[in-house]
XYZ file of C-alpha atoms in Angstrom:
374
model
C -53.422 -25.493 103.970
C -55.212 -25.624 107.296
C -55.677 -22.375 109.033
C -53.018 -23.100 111.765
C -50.903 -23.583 108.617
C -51.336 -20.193 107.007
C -50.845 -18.607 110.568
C -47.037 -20.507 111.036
C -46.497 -19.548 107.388
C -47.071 -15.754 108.033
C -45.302 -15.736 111.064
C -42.587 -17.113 109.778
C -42.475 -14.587 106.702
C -42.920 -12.050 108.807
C -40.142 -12.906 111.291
C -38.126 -13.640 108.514
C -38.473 -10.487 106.796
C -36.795 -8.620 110.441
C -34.184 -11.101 110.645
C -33.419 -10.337 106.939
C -34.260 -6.351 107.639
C -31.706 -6.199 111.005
C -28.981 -8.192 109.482
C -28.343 -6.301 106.364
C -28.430 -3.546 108.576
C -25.658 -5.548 110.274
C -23.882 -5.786 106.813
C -24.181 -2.246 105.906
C -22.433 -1.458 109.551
C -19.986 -4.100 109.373
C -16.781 -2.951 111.029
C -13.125 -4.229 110.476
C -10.777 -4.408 113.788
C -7.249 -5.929 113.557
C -8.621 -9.453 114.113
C -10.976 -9.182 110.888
C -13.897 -9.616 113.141
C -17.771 -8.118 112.641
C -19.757 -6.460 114.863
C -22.950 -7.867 115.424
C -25.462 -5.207 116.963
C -27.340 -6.415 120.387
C -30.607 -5.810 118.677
C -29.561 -8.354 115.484
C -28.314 -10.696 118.187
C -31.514 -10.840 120.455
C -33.590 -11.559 117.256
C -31.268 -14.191 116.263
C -31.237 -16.072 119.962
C -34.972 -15.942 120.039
C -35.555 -17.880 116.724
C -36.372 -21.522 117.107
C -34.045 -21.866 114.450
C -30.211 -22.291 114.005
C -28.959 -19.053 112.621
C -25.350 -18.324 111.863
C -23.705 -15.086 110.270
C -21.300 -16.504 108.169
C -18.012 -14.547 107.228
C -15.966 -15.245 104.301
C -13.396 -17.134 106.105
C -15.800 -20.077 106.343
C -16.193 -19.139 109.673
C -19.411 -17.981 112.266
C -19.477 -14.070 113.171
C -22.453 -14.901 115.304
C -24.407 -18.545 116.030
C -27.472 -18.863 118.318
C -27.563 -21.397 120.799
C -29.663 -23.725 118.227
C -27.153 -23.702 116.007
C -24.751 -25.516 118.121
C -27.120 -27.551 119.912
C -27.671 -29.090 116.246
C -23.650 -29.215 115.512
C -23.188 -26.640 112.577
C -21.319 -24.131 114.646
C -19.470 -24.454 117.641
C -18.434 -21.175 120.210
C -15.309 -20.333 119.350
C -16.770 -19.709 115.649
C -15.685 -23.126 113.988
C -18.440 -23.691 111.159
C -19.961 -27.530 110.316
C -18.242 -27.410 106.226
C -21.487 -28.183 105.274
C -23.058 -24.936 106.112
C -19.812 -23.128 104.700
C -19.832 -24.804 101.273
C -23.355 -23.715 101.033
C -22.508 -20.217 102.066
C -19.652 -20.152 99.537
C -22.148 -21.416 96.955
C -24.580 -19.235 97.659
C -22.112 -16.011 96.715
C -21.153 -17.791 93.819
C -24.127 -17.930 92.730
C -26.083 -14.464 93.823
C -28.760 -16.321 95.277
C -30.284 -18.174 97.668
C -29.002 -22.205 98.436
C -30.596 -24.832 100.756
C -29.699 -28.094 101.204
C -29.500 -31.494 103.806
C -26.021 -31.551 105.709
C -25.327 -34.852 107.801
C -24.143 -33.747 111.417
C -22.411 -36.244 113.797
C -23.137 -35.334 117.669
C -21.769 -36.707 120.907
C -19.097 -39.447 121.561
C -21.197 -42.363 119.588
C -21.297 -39.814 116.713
C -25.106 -39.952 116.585
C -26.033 -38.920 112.653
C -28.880 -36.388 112.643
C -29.867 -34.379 109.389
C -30.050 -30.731 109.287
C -31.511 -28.500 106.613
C -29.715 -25.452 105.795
C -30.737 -22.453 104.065
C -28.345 -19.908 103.448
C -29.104 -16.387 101.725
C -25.949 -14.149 100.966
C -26.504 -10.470 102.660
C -23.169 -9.340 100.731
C -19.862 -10.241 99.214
C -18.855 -10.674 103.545
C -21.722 -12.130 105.080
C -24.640 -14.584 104.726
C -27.567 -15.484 106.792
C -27.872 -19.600 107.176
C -30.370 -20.859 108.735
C -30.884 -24.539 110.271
C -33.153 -27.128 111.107
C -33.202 -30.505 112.598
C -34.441 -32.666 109.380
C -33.909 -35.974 111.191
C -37.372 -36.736 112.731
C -39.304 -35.724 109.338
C -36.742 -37.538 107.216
C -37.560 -40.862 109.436
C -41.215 -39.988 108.919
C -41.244 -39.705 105.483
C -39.111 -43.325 104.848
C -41.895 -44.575 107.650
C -44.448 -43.495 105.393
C -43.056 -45.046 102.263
C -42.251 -48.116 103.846
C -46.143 -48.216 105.422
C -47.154 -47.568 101.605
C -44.796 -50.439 100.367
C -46.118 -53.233 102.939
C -50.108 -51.688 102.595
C -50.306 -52.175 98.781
C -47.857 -55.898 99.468
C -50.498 -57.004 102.224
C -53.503 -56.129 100.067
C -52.286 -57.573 97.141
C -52.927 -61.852 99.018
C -56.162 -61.207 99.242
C -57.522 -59.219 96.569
C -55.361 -61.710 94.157
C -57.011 -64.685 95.887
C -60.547 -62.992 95.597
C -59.780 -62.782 92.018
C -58.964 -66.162 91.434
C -61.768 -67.784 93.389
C -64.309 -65.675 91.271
C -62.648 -66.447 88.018
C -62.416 -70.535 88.939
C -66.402 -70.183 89.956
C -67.434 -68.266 87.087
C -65.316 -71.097 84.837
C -67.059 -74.184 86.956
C -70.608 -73.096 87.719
C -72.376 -76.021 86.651
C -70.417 -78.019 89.851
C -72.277 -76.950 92.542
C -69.884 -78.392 95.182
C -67.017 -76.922 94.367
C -68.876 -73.548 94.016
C -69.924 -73.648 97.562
C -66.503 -74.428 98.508
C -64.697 -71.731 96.961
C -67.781 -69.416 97.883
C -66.670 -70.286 101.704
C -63.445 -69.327 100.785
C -64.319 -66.276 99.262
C -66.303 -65.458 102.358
C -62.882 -66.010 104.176
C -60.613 -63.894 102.124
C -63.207 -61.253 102.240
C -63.464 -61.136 105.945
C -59.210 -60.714 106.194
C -59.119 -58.392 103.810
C -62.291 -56.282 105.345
C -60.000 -57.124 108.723
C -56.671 -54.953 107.415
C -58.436 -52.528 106.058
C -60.034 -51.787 109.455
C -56.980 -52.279 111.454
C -54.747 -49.954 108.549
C -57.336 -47.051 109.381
C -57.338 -47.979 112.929
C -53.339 -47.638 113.018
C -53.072 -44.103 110.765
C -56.086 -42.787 113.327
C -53.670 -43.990 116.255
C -50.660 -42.885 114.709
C -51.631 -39.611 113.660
C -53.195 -38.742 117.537
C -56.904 -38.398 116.155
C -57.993 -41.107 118.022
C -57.949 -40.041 121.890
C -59.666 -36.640 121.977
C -62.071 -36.773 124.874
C -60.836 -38.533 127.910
C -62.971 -40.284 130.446
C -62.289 -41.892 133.280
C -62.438 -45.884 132.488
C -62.976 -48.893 134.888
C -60.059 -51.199 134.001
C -61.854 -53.823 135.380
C -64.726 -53.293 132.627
C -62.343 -53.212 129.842
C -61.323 -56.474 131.077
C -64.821 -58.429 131.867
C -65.418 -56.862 127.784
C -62.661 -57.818 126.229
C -62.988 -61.702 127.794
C -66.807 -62.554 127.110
C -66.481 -61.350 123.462
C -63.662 -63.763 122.991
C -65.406 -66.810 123.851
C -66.840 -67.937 121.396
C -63.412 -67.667 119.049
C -61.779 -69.121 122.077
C -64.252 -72.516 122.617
C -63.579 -72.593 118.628
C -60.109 -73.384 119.233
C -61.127 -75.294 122.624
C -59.380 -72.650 124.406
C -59.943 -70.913 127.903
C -59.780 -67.838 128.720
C -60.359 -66.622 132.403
C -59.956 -62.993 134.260
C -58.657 -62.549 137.398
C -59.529 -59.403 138.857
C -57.411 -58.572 142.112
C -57.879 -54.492 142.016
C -60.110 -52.068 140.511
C -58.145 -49.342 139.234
C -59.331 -46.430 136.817
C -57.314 -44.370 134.463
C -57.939 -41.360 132.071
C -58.731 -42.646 128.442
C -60.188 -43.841 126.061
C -62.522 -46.959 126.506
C -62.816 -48.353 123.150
C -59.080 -48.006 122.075
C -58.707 -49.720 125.249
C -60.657 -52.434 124.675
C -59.365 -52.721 120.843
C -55.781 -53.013 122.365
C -56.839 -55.719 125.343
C -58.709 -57.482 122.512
C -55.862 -58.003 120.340
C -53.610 -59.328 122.859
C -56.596 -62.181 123.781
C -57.020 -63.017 120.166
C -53.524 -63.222 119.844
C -53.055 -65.443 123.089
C -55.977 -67.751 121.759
C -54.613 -67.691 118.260
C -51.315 -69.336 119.031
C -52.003 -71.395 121.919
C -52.535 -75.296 121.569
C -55.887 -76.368 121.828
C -57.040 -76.995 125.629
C -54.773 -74.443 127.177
C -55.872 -71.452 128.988
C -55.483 -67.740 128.456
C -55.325 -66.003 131.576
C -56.065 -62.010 131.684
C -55.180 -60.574 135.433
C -55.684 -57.197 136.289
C -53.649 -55.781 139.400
C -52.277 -53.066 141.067
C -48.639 -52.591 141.978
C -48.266 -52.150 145.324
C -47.057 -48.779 146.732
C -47.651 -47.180 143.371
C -50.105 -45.183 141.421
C -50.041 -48.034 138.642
C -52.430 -50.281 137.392
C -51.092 -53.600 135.816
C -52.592 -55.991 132.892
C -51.589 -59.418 132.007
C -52.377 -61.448 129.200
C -51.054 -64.883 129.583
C -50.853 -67.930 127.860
C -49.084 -71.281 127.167
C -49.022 -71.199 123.844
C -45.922 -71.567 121.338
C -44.072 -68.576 122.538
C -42.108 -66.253 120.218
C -38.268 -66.219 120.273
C -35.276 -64.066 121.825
C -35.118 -62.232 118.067
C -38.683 -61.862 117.185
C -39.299 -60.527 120.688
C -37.572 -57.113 119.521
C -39.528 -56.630 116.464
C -43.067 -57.996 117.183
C -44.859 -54.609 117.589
C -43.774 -53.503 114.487
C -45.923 -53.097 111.497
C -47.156 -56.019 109.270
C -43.991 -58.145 111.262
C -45.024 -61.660 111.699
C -42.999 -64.261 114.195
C -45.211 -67.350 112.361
C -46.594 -66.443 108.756
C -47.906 -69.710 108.599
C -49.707 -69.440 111.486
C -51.361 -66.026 110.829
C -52.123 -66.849 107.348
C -54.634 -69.663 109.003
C -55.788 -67.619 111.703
C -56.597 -64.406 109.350
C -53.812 -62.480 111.479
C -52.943 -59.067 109.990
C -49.541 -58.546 111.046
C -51.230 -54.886 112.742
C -52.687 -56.331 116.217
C -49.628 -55.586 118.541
C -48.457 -52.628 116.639
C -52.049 -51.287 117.492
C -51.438 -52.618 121.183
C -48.217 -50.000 121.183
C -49.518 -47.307 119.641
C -52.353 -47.284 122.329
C -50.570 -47.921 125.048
C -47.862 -45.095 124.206
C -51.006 -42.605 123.832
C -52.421 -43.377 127.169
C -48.606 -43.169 128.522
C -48.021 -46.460 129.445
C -45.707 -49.205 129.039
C -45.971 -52.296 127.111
C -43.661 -55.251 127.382
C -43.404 -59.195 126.789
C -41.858 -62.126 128.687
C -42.135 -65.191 126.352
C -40.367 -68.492 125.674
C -40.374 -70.702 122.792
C -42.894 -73.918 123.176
C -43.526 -72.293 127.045
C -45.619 -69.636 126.582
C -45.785 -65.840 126.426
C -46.741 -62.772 128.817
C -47.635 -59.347 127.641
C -47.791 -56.819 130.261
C -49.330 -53.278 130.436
C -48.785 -50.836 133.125
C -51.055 -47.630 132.561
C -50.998 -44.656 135.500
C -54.261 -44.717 137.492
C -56.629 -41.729 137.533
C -55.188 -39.258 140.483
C -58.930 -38.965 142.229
C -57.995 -42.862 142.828
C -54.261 -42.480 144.167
């Protein structure tokens, strides 16, 4: 465990140990009236509020003596005392069995009955009264399928070309006396070994992103720089393809970041641009300012075979390809515009795409501009 770790973990031992302290102080005070209510002491009920954390005193009617306001801003209690029956089964399990329960309870919120997941912990005080306590579960839960659907697609996408590396080695080492075909499938080799060198980067390049490790010391970068950059390097894949790509430079805005993530995520839209446009076309990358604002603009465009209405709402995901034909011949990775997000949404900007099938396509960034500029 990191250090920051062991801190939380001590805090939270230590805060639990009051919470647990003042409320079976709580129990041994409990107090009947003619309504079969409890009386919560104000010190018990300040500690309670302050916890980041739902916390409910449960009664034995399956009902809340006491809720925080976390509690029913994740659904398990509401103000008049009504419990989620989630949290109550687990209470009543919890005095069955003498211990303490936890568990996952599925809460609907709001008019579209929005699902979120909630962890509950519940630890019975007395035969009356139990302590739950409540989490939102929902944003780890999504991380943790993320994670195992990242794992499934890494070891799926690594799989093409280490299996064709294998092949191409066993056919040489079968055929070395024909000298042609070796230095054929040695080409090949040479190919396969550059794509898979090519995901491996880009997979380390997206868990860096993803994980916020990669922007740690801001500078202030010329756009304009990041542009001129991005477009000589692609040249020379671009006259391979007989493609040109241009810059047109109308402002000369700055913005706090990072200059090499920027020029990765640039880069990847041009490659992509040349990648799928038709031989002879142009790639255009502008660089603007909108007017009246404190926002600079980029623009990669091209009239290449443009991606459709449905692929349009899934093409910065992960490993998603529009044309698997067409990245399997260009050595595409199915990473590029996920990487193009993930930067973008670090520097706290906007990406978006205008495209149209056999037309073309336009991917625009909009990134804020360094205040000394405004």
């Amino acid at each position: 465990m990191t250090p920051e770790m062991w801190l939380a973990a001590a805090i939270g031992v230590v805060v639990g140990a009051t919470v647990m302290a003042l409320v079976l102080a709580l129990a041994k005070r409990r107090a009947n009236d003619d309504g079969g209510g409890t009386v919560i002491p104000h010190r018990t009920r300040e500690v309670l509020s302050a916890l980041q954390s739902g916390s409910i005193i449960v009664r034995r009617d399956r009902r809340a003596a006491f809720s925080n306001h976390t509690a029913s801003a994740l659904g398990v209690t509401r103000p008049d005392g009504a419990l989620h029956p989630g949290v109550a089964d687990l209470a009543e399990a919890a005095w069955a069995a003498e211990q303490v329960v936890e568990d996952e309870v599925e809460v609907s919120r709001g008019v579209l009955g929005v699902s979120t997941i909630v962890h509950v912990r519940v630890t019975p005080l007395n035969g009356d009264l139990a302590l739950a306590i409540a989490n939102d579960n929902t944003e780890m839960r999504a991380a943790e399928q993320t994670r195992r659907e990242f794992a499934v697609n890494v070891s799926h996408e690594l799989k093409t070309p280490v299996g064709a590396l294998s092949l191409l080695a066993e056919t040489i080492e079968g055929n070395a006396d024909d000298t042609e075909m070796v230095e054929d499938f040695a080409k090949k080799i040479r190919r396969e070994a550059r794509r898979l060198t090519k995901l491996v980067q880009e997979i380390i390049e997206i868990s860096r992103i993803q994980g916020g490790e990669s922007v740690i010391d801001h500078e202030v970068v010329p756009l304009a720089e990041v542009v001129e950059e991005v477009v000589e390097g692609a040249q020379i894949s671009a006259e391979a393809r007989k493609v040109t790509v241009v810059a047109d430079i109308s402002a000369a805005p700055t913005v706090m970041g990072d200059h090499d993530l920027l020029v990765m995520a640039l880069r990847n839209l041009v490659d992509n641009a040349i990648n799928y446009s038709d031989l002879g076309s142009h790639v255009t990358v502008t660089l603007s300012r909108e007017p009246d604002t404190d926002v600079a603009v980029l623009k990669v465009i091209d009239a290449g075979i443009g991606i459709s209405k449905e692929n349009q709402e899934r093409i910065f995901e992960r490993f998603f390809r529009a044309d698997p034909a067409r990245s399997r011949e260009t050595g595409g990775t199915g990473l590029g515009l996920s990487i193009v997000k993930h930067v973008v949404l670090q520097h706290s900007g906007v990406v978006e795409v205008w495209s149209k099938p056999t037309v073309g396509s336009t991917f625009t960034v909009r990134l804020t501009i360094h205040q000394e500029e405004q």
